[in-house]
Amino acid sequence: MRLEQLASHEVAHKAQVVRTFQNIRLFPQMTVLENLIVAQHNMLQSASRFSLAGLLGLPGYRRAERAAIDKAVGWLTRLQLIDKADSPAGALPYGMQRRIEIARALCVDPLLLCLDEPAAGLNPRESAELNVLLRHLAADEGIAILLIEHDMSVVMNVSDHICVLNYGRKIAEGTPAEVQRDPNVIKAYLGEEDADDELATEVRR
């Protein structure tokens, strides 16, 4: 399936491509659990037959609603957020809100998860936890991840293949080891081609 052949509203549903944004876009007044249920609105809307079954509380809709809650609880449990299920999403720490966004995206069963700077604003401990989470999703859940990120520790620890852009122009592509040694990357990152040791130190942090 080629994404460019799909209408924009079909990408998530038909191709199972889901994204998060650089700026957090949770519903702050809703609980964490409610945010994850909202992500499943297409499935619930279909089960409700566009409101009729939902309004009447028919068994098919109740089953779909229960399934949506169970899926949300499952991802909150796996991402160690279940104790925050009833908390307003906007009242939680920034790093936790980042994980909630990822949990919400996972509720629609993505084949490809696109993350736009998920480490932005995270402290080193939170970045390390993000590394573990993303590696788990790729290795154990079989989810492909497209990562746009400036945090070199996340990029180098999570990625199998890296494409480096500098002012919108591709300057390198390859494995983490290949990119780490690339003189164009070193020059763009530190301004000096002989700063390889500094780059290596930075990406190991």
GROMACS .gro file of C-alpha atoms in nm:
model
  205
    1MET     CA    1   0.000   0.000   0.000
    2ARG     CA    2   0.138   0.340  -0.102
    3LEU     CA    3   0.050   0.624   0.132
    4GLU     CA    4   0.049   0.885  -0.143
    5GLN     CA    5  -0.240   0.699  -0.306
    6LEU     CA    6  -0.458   0.737   0.003
    7ALA     CA    7  -0.666   1.034   0.106
    8SER     CA    8  -0.528   1.200   0.419
    9HIS     CA    9  -0.813   1.070   0.636
   10GLU     CA   10  -0.745   0.712   0.520
   11VAL     CA   11  -0.380   0.692   0.626
   12ALA     CA   12  -0.445   0.602   0.989
   13HIS     CA   13  -0.739   0.370   0.925
   14LYS     CA   14  -0.634   0.180   0.612
   15ALA     CA   15  -0.254   0.188   0.637
   16GLN     CA   16  -0.244   0.187   1.019
   17VAL     CA   17   0.001   0.475   1.030
   18VAL     CA   18  -0.020   0.683   1.348
   19ARG     CA   19   0.176   0.985   1.465
   20THR     CA   20   0.243   1.198   1.769
   21PHE     CA   21   0.329   1.566   1.752
   22GLN     CA   22   0.627   1.766   1.874
   23ASN     CA   23   0.396   1.969   2.097
   24ILE     CA   24   0.186   1.762   2.334
   25ARG     CA   25  -0.175   1.739   2.217
   26LEU     CA   26  -0.354   1.559   2.495
   27PHE     CA   27  -0.694   1.670   2.617
   28PRO     CA   28  -0.573   1.819   2.947
   29GLN     CA   29  -0.904   1.818   3.133
   30MET     CA   30  -0.982   1.457   3.043
   31THR     CA   31  -0.843   1.172   3.248
   32VAL     CA   32  -0.557   0.966   3.112
   33LEU     CA   33  -0.795   0.675   3.047
   34GLU     CA   34  -1.041   0.900   2.863
   35ASN     CA   35  -0.762   1.027   2.637
   36LEU     CA   36  -0.685   0.670   2.531
   37ILE     CA   37  -1.051   0.588   2.473
   38VAL     CA   38  -1.097   0.898   2.256
   39ALA     CA   39  -0.818   0.767   2.031
   40GLN     CA   40  -1.045   0.473   1.946
   41HIS     CA   41  -1.337   0.690   1.835
   42ASN     CA   42  -1.347   0.546   1.482
   43MET     CA   43  -1.406   0.196   1.613
   44LEU     CA   44  -1.661   0.317   1.866
   45GLN     CA   45  -1.840   0.530   1.610
   46SER     CA   46  -1.869   0.233   1.377
   47ALA     CA   47  -1.999   0.013   1.659
   48SER     CA   48  -2.252   0.280   1.757
   49ARG     CA   49  -2.385   0.290   1.399
   50PHE     CA   50  -2.321   0.662   1.411
   51SER     CA   51  -2.483   0.719   1.753
   52LEU     CA   52  -2.801   0.509   1.733
   53ALA     CA   53  -2.665   0.194   1.900
   54GLY     CA   54  -2.469   0.405   2.145
   55LEU     CA   55  -2.773   0.608   2.245
   56LEU     CA   56  -2.980   0.293   2.290
   57GLY     CA   57  -2.701   0.110   2.472
   58LEU     CA   58  -2.727  -0.193   2.246
   59PRO     CA   59  -2.511  -0.498   2.327
   60GLY     CA   60  -2.281  -0.453   2.026
   61TYR     CA   61  -2.188  -0.103   2.132
   62ARG     CA   62  -2.139  -0.204   2.494
   63ARG     CA   63  -1.899  -0.479   2.383
   64ALA     CA   64  -1.704  -0.232   2.169
   65GLU     CA   65  -1.689   0.016   2.456
   66ARG     CA   66  -1.563  -0.254   2.693
   67ALA     CA   67  -1.300  -0.358   2.437
   68ALA     CA   68  -1.182   0.004   2.404
   69ILE     CA   69  -1.149   0.037   2.781
   70ASP     CA   70  -0.964  -0.295   2.805
   71LYS     CA   71  -0.720  -0.194   2.532
   72ALA     CA   72  -0.656   0.142   2.700
   73VAL     CA   73  -0.600  -0.024   3.037
   74GLY     CA   74  -0.368  -0.277   2.874
   75TRP     CA   75  -0.141  -0.012   2.724
   76LEU     CA   76  -0.145   0.197   3.041
   77THR     CA   77  -0.036  -0.110   3.233
   78ARG     CA   78   0.244  -0.195   2.990
   79LEU     CA   79   0.371   0.163   2.990
   80GLN     CA   80   0.352   0.178   3.372
   81LEU     CA   81   0.085   0.447   3.371
   82ILE     CA   82  -0.210   0.253   3.511
   83ASP     CA   83  -0.191   0.427   3.849
   84LYS     CA   84  -0.256   0.757   3.667
   85ALA     CA   85  -0.560   0.631   3.471
   86ASP     CA   86  -0.807   0.852   3.658
   87SER     CA   87  -0.582   1.160   3.681
   88PRO     CA   88  -0.637   1.464   3.456
   89ALA     CA   89  -0.378   1.431   3.180
   90GLY     CA   90  -0.282   1.798   3.196
   91ALA     CA   91  -0.192   1.776   3.565
   92LEU     CA   92   0.084   1.519   3.515
   93PRO     CA   93   0.458   1.581   3.466
   94TYR     CA   94   0.577   1.657   3.115
   95GLY     CA   95   0.768   1.333   3.068
   96MET     CA   96   0.466   1.131   3.174
   97GLN     CA   97   0.245   1.320   2.928
   98ARG     CA   98   0.487   1.216   2.652
   99ARG     CA   99   0.436   0.850   2.745
  100ILE     CA  100   0.060   0.900   2.755
  101GLU     CA  101   0.071   1.034   2.399
  102ILE     CA  102   0.256   0.723   2.286
  103ALA     CA  103   0.009   0.499   2.473
  104ARG     CA  104  -0.279   0.680   2.304
  105ALA     CA  105  -0.123   0.624   1.961
  106LEU     CA  106  -0.075   0.255   2.036
  107CYS     CA  107  -0.448   0.214   2.104
  108VAL     CA  108  -0.518   0.219   1.730
  109ASP     CA  109  -0.290  -0.080   1.657
  110PRO     CA  110  -0.035   0.096   1.435
  111LEU     CA  111   0.191  -0.086   1.194
  112LEU     CA  112   0.399   0.233   1.164
  113LEU     CA  113   0.435   0.474   1.455
  114CYS     CA  114   0.567   0.819   1.361
  115LEU     CA  115   0.713   1.015   1.653
  116ASP     CA  116   0.801   1.382   1.615
  117GLU     CA  117   1.076   1.466   1.867
  118PRO     CA  118   0.941   1.247   2.150
  119ALA     CA  119   1.246   1.326   2.366
  120ALA     CA  120   1.197   1.704   2.345
  121GLY     CA  121   1.183   1.847   2.696
  122LEU     CA  122   1.279   1.521   2.867
  123ASN     CA  123   1.552   1.496   3.128
  124PRO     CA  124   1.829   1.233   3.090
  125ARG     CA  125   1.645   0.975   3.301
  126GLU     CA  126   1.325   1.019   3.101
  127SER     CA  127   1.521   0.995   2.774
  128ALA     CA  128   1.674   0.667   2.890
  129GLU     CA  129   1.326   0.534   2.976
  130LEU     CA  130   1.207   0.640   2.630
  131ASN     CA  131   1.493   0.441   2.474
  132VAL     CA  132   1.380   0.127   2.657
  133LEU     CA  133   1.016   0.181   2.558
  134LEU     CA  134   1.087   0.235   2.188
  135ARG     CA  135   1.320  -0.065   2.167
  136HIS     CA  136   1.049  -0.277   2.329
  137LEU     CA  137   0.782  -0.158   2.085
  138ALA     CA  138   1.002  -0.239   1.787
  139ALA     CA  139   1.145  -0.570   1.908
  140ASP     CA  140   0.857  -0.721   2.105
  141GLU     CA  141   0.545  -0.560   1.957
  142GLY     CA  142   0.664  -0.564   1.595
  143ILE     CA  143   0.583  -0.196   1.540
  144ALA     CA  144   0.792  -0.004   1.287
  145ILE     CA  145   0.897   0.337   1.420
  146LEU     CA  146   0.979   0.647   1.218
  147LEU     CA  147   1.161   0.882   1.453
  148ILE     CA  148   1.231   1.252   1.403
  149GLU     CA  149   1.468   1.346   1.682
  150HIS     CA  150   1.759   1.573   1.779
  151ASP     CA  151   1.854   1.388   2.099
  152MET     CA  152   2.157   1.189   1.982
  153SER     CA  153   2.139   0.941   2.271
  154VAL     CA  154   1.787   0.843   2.166
  155VAL     CA  155   1.870   0.835   1.795
  156MET     CA  156   2.178   0.618   1.837
  157ASN     CA  157   2.028   0.381   2.094
  158VAL     CA  158   1.696   0.321   1.921
  159SER     CA  159   1.758   0.339   1.546
  160ASP     CA  160   1.853   0.062   1.306
  161HIS     CA  161   1.884   0.304   1.015
  162ILE     CA  162   1.942   0.680   1.027
  163CYS     CA  163   1.896   0.956   0.772
  164VAL     CA  164   2.061   1.285   0.872
  165LEU     CA  165   1.926   1.617   0.745
  166ASN     CA  166   2.108   1.948   0.775
  167TYR     CA  167   1.891   2.250   0.690
  168GLY     CA  168   1.657   2.020   0.498
  169ARG     CA  169   1.933   1.855   0.293
  170LYS     CA  170   2.031   1.490   0.339
  171ILE     CA  171   2.398   1.467   0.432
  172ALA     CA  172   2.426   1.105   0.548
  173GLU     CA  173   2.240   0.777   0.569
  174GLY     CA  174   2.325   0.441   0.719
  175THR     CA  175   2.356   0.246   1.041
  176PRO     CA  176   2.422   0.431   1.369
  177ALA     CA  177   2.790   0.332   1.353
  178GLU     CA  178   2.824   0.456   0.995
  179VAL     CA  179   2.650   0.784   1.067
  180GLN     CA  180   2.853   0.842   1.383
  181ARG     CA  181   3.175   0.824   1.178
  182ASP     CA  182   3.050   1.027   0.883
  183PRO     CA  183   3.260   1.345   0.843
  184ASN     CA  184   2.963   1.544   0.714
  185VAL     CA  185   2.764   1.459   1.026
  186ILE     CA  186   3.054   1.543   1.254
  187LYS     CA  187   3.107   1.874   1.078
  188ALA     CA  188   2.737   1.965   1.089
  189TYR     CA  189   2.698   1.856   1.451
  190LEU     CA  190   3.012   2.010   1.602
  191GLY     CA  191   3.150   2.230   1.326
  192GLU     CA  192   3.482   2.044   1.316
  193GLU     CA  193   3.567   1.727   1.127
  194ASP     CA  194   3.828   1.626   1.383
  195ALA     CA  195   3.574   1.621   1.668
  196ASP     CA  196   3.485   1.253   1.629
  197ASP     CA  197   3.569   1.172   1.991
  198GLU     CA  198   3.338   1.446   2.116
  199LEU     CA  199   3.052   1.318   1.903
  200ALA     CA  200   3.108   0.962   2.020
  201THR     CA  201   3.102   1.080   2.382
  202GLU     CA  202   2.782   1.277   2.324
  203VAL     CA  203   2.587   0.994   2.161
  204ARG     CA  204   2.682   0.751   2.440
  205ARG     CA  205   2.524   0.973   2.707
   0.00000   0.00000   0.00000
